[in-house]
mmCIF file of C-alpha atoms and ligand atoms in Angstrom:
data_model
loop_
_atom_site.group_PDB
_atom_site.id
_atom_site.type_symbol
_atom_site.label_atom_id
_atom_site.label_comp_id
_atom_site.label_asym_id
_atom_site.label_seq_id
_atom_site.Cartn_x
_atom_site.Cartn_y
_atom_site.Cartn_z
ATOM 1 C CA MET F 14 7.269 -195.972 25.822
ATOM 2 C CA GLU F 15 10.397 -195.063 27.729
ATOM 3 C CA ASN F 16 13.026 -193.527 25.454
ATOM 4 C CA CYS F 17 10.556 -192.946 22.604
ATOM 5 C CA ARG F 18 7.993 -190.177 22.288
ATOM 6 C CA LEU F 19 6.008 -188.091 19.862
ATOM 7 C CA ILE F 20 6.804 -184.383 19.818
ATOM 8 C CA GLU F 21 4.354 -181.816 18.437
ATOM 9 C CA LEU F 22 6.268 -179.241 16.399
ATOM 10 C CA THR F 23 5.242 -175.597 16.185
ATOM 11 C CA SER F 24 4.093 -174.600 12.742
ATOM 12 C CA HIS F 25 4.277 -170.973 11.640
ATOM 13 C CA GLY F 26 1.530 -170.531 9.111
ATOM 14 C CA ASP F 27 0.111 -167.594 7.238
ATOM 15 C CA ASN F 28 -1.822 -167.139 4.014
ATOM 16 C CA ARG F 29 1.245 -168.240 2.003
ATOM 17 C CA GLY F 30 1.524 -171.626 3.685
ATOM 18 C CA SER F 31 3.369 -173.137 6.634
ATOM 19 C CA LEU F 32 6.917 -173.331 7.951
ATOM 20 C CA ILE F 33 8.459 -175.383 10.736
ATOM 21 C CA ALA F 34 11.852 -174.541 12.201
ATOM 22 C CA LEU F 35 13.899 -177.000 14.237
ATOM 23 C CA GLU F 36 16.493 -175.583 16.562
ATOM 24 C CA LYS F 37 19.043 -177.469 18.617
ATOM 25 C CA GLU F 38 18.074 -177.519 22.300
ATOM 26 C CA HIS F 39 14.663 -175.934 21.689
ATOM 27 C CA ASP F 40 13.138 -178.551 19.385
ATOM 28 C CA VAL F 41 15.799 -181.251 19.033
ATOM 29 C CA PRO F 42 16.847 -182.829 22.335
ATOM 30 C CA PHE F 43 20.468 -183.583 21.301
ATOM 31 C CA ASP F 44 23.384 -182.073 19.379
ATOM 32 C CA ILE F 45 22.684 -182.493 15.671
ATOM 33 C CA LYS F 46 25.500 -184.198 13.740
ATOM 34 C CA ARG F 47 23.666 -185.524 10.670
ATOM 35 C CA VAL F 48 20.473 -185.154 8.677
ATOM 36 C CA TYR F 49 19.289 -187.625 6.054
ATOM 37 C CA TYR F 50 16.028 -188.354 4.338
ATOM 38 C CA ILE F 51 14.408 -191.458 2.950
ATOM 39 C CA TYR F 52 12.341 -191.034 -0.204
ATOM 40 C CA ASP F 53 11.266 -192.895 -3.335
ATOM 41 C CA THR F 54 10.224 -195.738 -1.050
ATOM 42 C CA LYS F 55 8.474 -198.751 -2.530
ATOM 43 C CA ARG F 56 5.005 -199.791 -1.440
ATOM 44 C CA GLY F 57 5.072 -202.882 0.734
ATOM 45 C CA VAL F 58 8.845 -202.740 1.271
ATOM 46 C CA PRO F 59 9.778 -202.202 4.938
ATOM 47 C CA ARG F 60 13.092 -200.733 6.156
ATOM 48 C CA GLY F 61 15.062 -200.509 9.363
ATOM 49 C CA PHE F 62 15.157 -203.721 11.418
ATOM 50 C CA HIS F 63 17.980 -202.605 13.652
ATOM 51 C CA ALA F 64 18.870 -200.738 16.849
ATOM 52 C CA HIS F 65 21.683 -198.375 17.778
ATOM 53 C CA GLU F 66 23.701 -198.412 20.959
ATOM 54 C CA ASN F 67 24.476 -194.709 21.061
ATOM 55 C CA LEU F 68 22.341 -192.962 18.492
ATOM 56 C CA GLU F 69 19.389 -190.670 19.183
ATOM 57 C CA GLN F 70 17.158 -189.611 16.329
ATOM 58 C CA LEU F 71 14.166 -187.475 15.479
ATOM 59 C CA LEU F 72 12.018 -188.795 12.614
ATOM 60 C CA ILE F 73 9.689 -186.459 10.720
ATOM 61 C CA CYS F 74 7.528 -187.408 7.778
ATOM 62 C CA VAL F 75 7.753 -184.133 5.882
ATOM 63 C CA SER F 76 5.561 -185.504 3.090
ATOM 64 C CA GLY F 77 3.135 -188.443 2.961
ATOM 65 C CA SER F 78 2.977 -190.962 5.773
ATOM 66 C CA CYS F 79 4.557 -194.102 7.167
ATOM 67 C CA LYS F 80 4.429 -196.233 10.274
ATOM 68 C CA ILE F 81 7.260 -196.827 12.721
ATOM 69 C CA LYS F 82 7.268 -199.846 14.985
ATOM 70 C CA VAL F 83 9.507 -199.389 17.999
ATOM 71 C CA ASP F 84 10.517 -202.044 20.475
ATOM 72 C CA ASN F 85 12.546 -201.631 23.673
ATOM 73 C CA GLY F 86 12.854 -205.353 24.339
ATOM 74 C CA LYS F 87 9.896 -205.329 26.718
ATOM 75 C CA GLU F 88 7.161 -203.397 24.940
ATOM 76 C CA LYS F 89 6.409 -202.610 21.324
ATOM 77 C CA GLU F 90 4.531 -199.599 20.002
ATOM 78 C CA ILE F 91 3.452 -198.407 16.552
ATOM 79 C CA TYR F 92 3.472 -194.721 15.642
ATOM 80 C CA GLU F 93 1.939 -193.334 12.474
ATOM 81 C CA LEU F 94 3.814 -190.340 11.126
ATOM 82 C CA ASN F 95 1.348 -188.565 8.850
ATOM 83 C CA SER F 96 2.037 -184.883 9.371
ATOM 84 C CA PRO F 97 5.124 -182.657 9.141
ATOM 85 C CA GLU F 98 4.035 -181.265 12.504
ATOM 86 C CA LYS F 99 4.810 -184.550 14.306
ATOM 87 C CA ALA F 100 8.284 -185.783 15.223
ATOM 88 C CA LEU F 101 9.112 -189.152 16.709
ATOM 89 C CA TYR F 102 12.057 -189.131 19.100
ATOM 90 C CA ILE F 103 13.842 -192.499 19.246
ATOM 91 C CA GLY F 104 16.461 -192.843 21.958
ATOM 92 C CA LYS F 105 19.330 -195.299 22.349
ATOM 93 C CA MET F 106 18.850 -199.066 22.160
ATOM 94 C CA ILE F 107 15.420 -199.075 20.499
ATOM 95 C CA TRP F 108 14.695 -201.564 17.741
ATOM 96 C CA ARG F 109 12.881 -199.839 14.821
ATOM 97 C CA GLU F 110 11.034 -200.925 11.704
ATOM 98 C CA MET F 111 9.542 -198.533 9.151
ATOM 99 C CA TYR F 112 6.744 -199.661 6.843
ATOM 100 C CA ASP F 113 3.475 -198.694 5.084
ATOM 101 C CA PHE F 114 5.153 -195.851 3.226
ATOM 102 C CA SER F 115 2.621 -193.823 1.258
ATOM 103 C CA GLY F 116 3.360 -192.622 -2.268
ATOM 104 C CA SER F 117 5.613 -189.548 -2.175
ATOM 105 C CA CYS F 118 6.610 -190.203 1.430
ATOM 106 C CA VAL F 119 9.701 -188.299 2.546
ATOM 107 C CA LEU F 120 10.973 -189.330 5.971
ATOM 108 C CA MET F 121 13.524 -186.873 7.321
ATOM 109 C CA VAL F 122 15.803 -188.026 10.131
ATOM 110 C CA ILE F 123 17.878 -185.811 12.400
ATOM 111 C CA ALA F 124 20.627 -187.751 14.139
ATOM 112 C CA SER F 125 22.904 -187.207 17.126
ATOM 113 C CA GLU F 126 25.922 -189.022 15.596
ATOM 114 C CA TYR F 127 27.766 -189.357 12.293
ATOM 115 C CA TYR F 128 27.019 -192.430 10.202
ATOM 116 C CA ASN F 129 28.802 -195.511 11.498
ATOM 117 C CA PRO F 130 27.728 -198.832 9.950
ATOM 118 C CA GLU F 131 29.599 -200.735 12.690
ATOM 119 C CA GLU F 132 27.344 -199.353 15.375
ATOM 120 C CA TYR F 133 24.198 -201.064 13.994
ATOM 121 C CA ILE F 134 22.688 -203.997 15.880
ATOM 122 C CA ARG F 135 20.961 -205.930 13.115
ATOM 123 C CA ASP F 136 20.360 -209.263 14.797
ATOM 124 C CA TYR F 137 17.112 -209.175 16.823
ATOM 125 C CA ASP F 138 18.152 -212.051 19.112
ATOM 126 C CA LYS F 139 21.415 -210.282 19.902
ATOM 127 C CA TYR F 140 19.485 -207.056 20.534
ATOM 128 C CA ILE F 141 17.149 -208.793 23.017
ATOM 129 C CA GLU F 142 20.144 -210.357 24.747
ATOM 130 C CA LEU F 143 21.838 -206.953 25.063
ATOM 131 C CA VAL F 144 18.793 -205.082 26.421
ATOM 132 C CA ASN F 145 17.630 -207.809 28.769
ATOM 133 C CA GLY F 146 20.790 -209.568 29.722
ATOM 134 C CA GLY F 147 23.098 -206.566 30.109
ATOM 135 C CA GLY F 148 26.337 -206.312 28.200
ATOM 136 C CA ILE F 149 25.864 -202.572 27.761
HETATM 137 C C1 T46 J 2 17.534 -195.584 11.084
HETATM 138 C C2 T46 J 2 16.409 -195.521 10.129
HETATM 139 C C3 T46 J 2 15.292 -194.629 10.598
HETATM 140 C C4 T46 J 2 24.754 -193.718 4.472
HETATM 141 O O1 T46 J 2 25.653 -193.767 3.620
HETATM 142 N N1 T46 J 2 24.734 -192.721 5.397
HETATM 143 C C5 T46 J 2 23.756 -192.613 6.355
HETATM 144 O O2 T46 J 2 23.788 -191.678 7.174
HETATM 145 C C6 T46 J 2 22.702 -193.606 6.353
HETATM 146 C C7 T46 J 2 21.586 -193.533 7.400
HETATM 147 C C8 T46 J 2 22.728 -194.586 5.413
HETATM 148 N N2 T46 J 2 23.722 -194.634 4.483
HETATM 149 C C9 T46 J 2 23.689 -195.690 3.445
HETATM 150 C C10 T46 J 2 23.875 -197.122 3.949
HETATM 151 C C11 T46 J 2 23.048 -197.937 2.998
HETATM 152 O O3 T46 J 2 23.807 -198.254 1.860
HETATM 153 O O4 T46 J 2 22.374 -195.675 2.864
HETATM 154 C C12 T46 J 2 21.927 -196.982 2.549
HETATM 155 C C13 T46 J 2 20.582 -197.274 3.236
HETATM 156 O O5 T46 J 2 20.769 -197.293 4.673
HETATM 157 P P1 T46 J 2 19.960 -198.298 5.635
HETATM 158 O O6 T46 J 2 19.783 -199.612 4.972
HETATM 159 O O7 T46 J 2 20.636 -198.290 6.969
HETATM 160 O O8 T46 J 2 18.538 -197.542 5.726
HETATM 161 P P2 T46 J 2 17.277 -197.853 6.657
HETATM 162 O O9 T46 J 2 16.170 -197.061 6.057
HETATM 163 O O10 T46 J 2 17.061 -199.292 6.865
HETATM 164 O O11 T46 J 2 17.670 -197.205 8.100
HETATM 165 C C14 T46 J 2 17.926 -195.818 8.234
HETATM 166 C C15 T46 J 2 19.128 -195.576 9.141
HETATM 167 O O12 T46 J 2 20.236 -196.309 8.663
HETATM 168 C C16 T46 J 2 18.870 -195.971 10.570
HETATM 169 O O13 T46 J 2 19.896 -195.458 11.397
HETATM 170 O O14 T46 J 2 17.332 -195.474 12.286
HETATM 171 O O15 T46 J 2 16.789 -195.154 8.796
#
């Protein structure tokens, strides 16, 4: 889907285990302003249900697994994040829903902007109007 893609991360492994490094420009396609992680999720309880006008993010399930449903107003796609070697890039104006969190899931998110609760589009009808009818 346009503005959303899976990125395979390079893992550096040896007989002690594995390590993944994320560097601005090389692995993260935007300037990093914020990192947060979602953990202690409850089975059967979805999250998200919003879009962002100006935010780009990289989502990595560093432990466990979860599913991410993305929607650009025309097409929808479901990605399963089940490995720390996979990152999901979500660009601007994409509706997202996260669900099916496994036990001990830790979803790390790298973001291009500081937290701004006013920038969230939480009404799906308004989102569809904005992406299809203009206004942005
Ligand atoms: C997104 C998905 C993937 C902060 O104080 N600072 C922050 O940077 C964030 C992201 C959240 N919060 C507070 C606001 C709420 O009181 O943490 C609480 C939970 O946030 P929210 O309900 O927005 O969480 P999710 O899991 O529904 O969505 C989050 C991000 O907000 C969102 O940008 O794309 O993860």
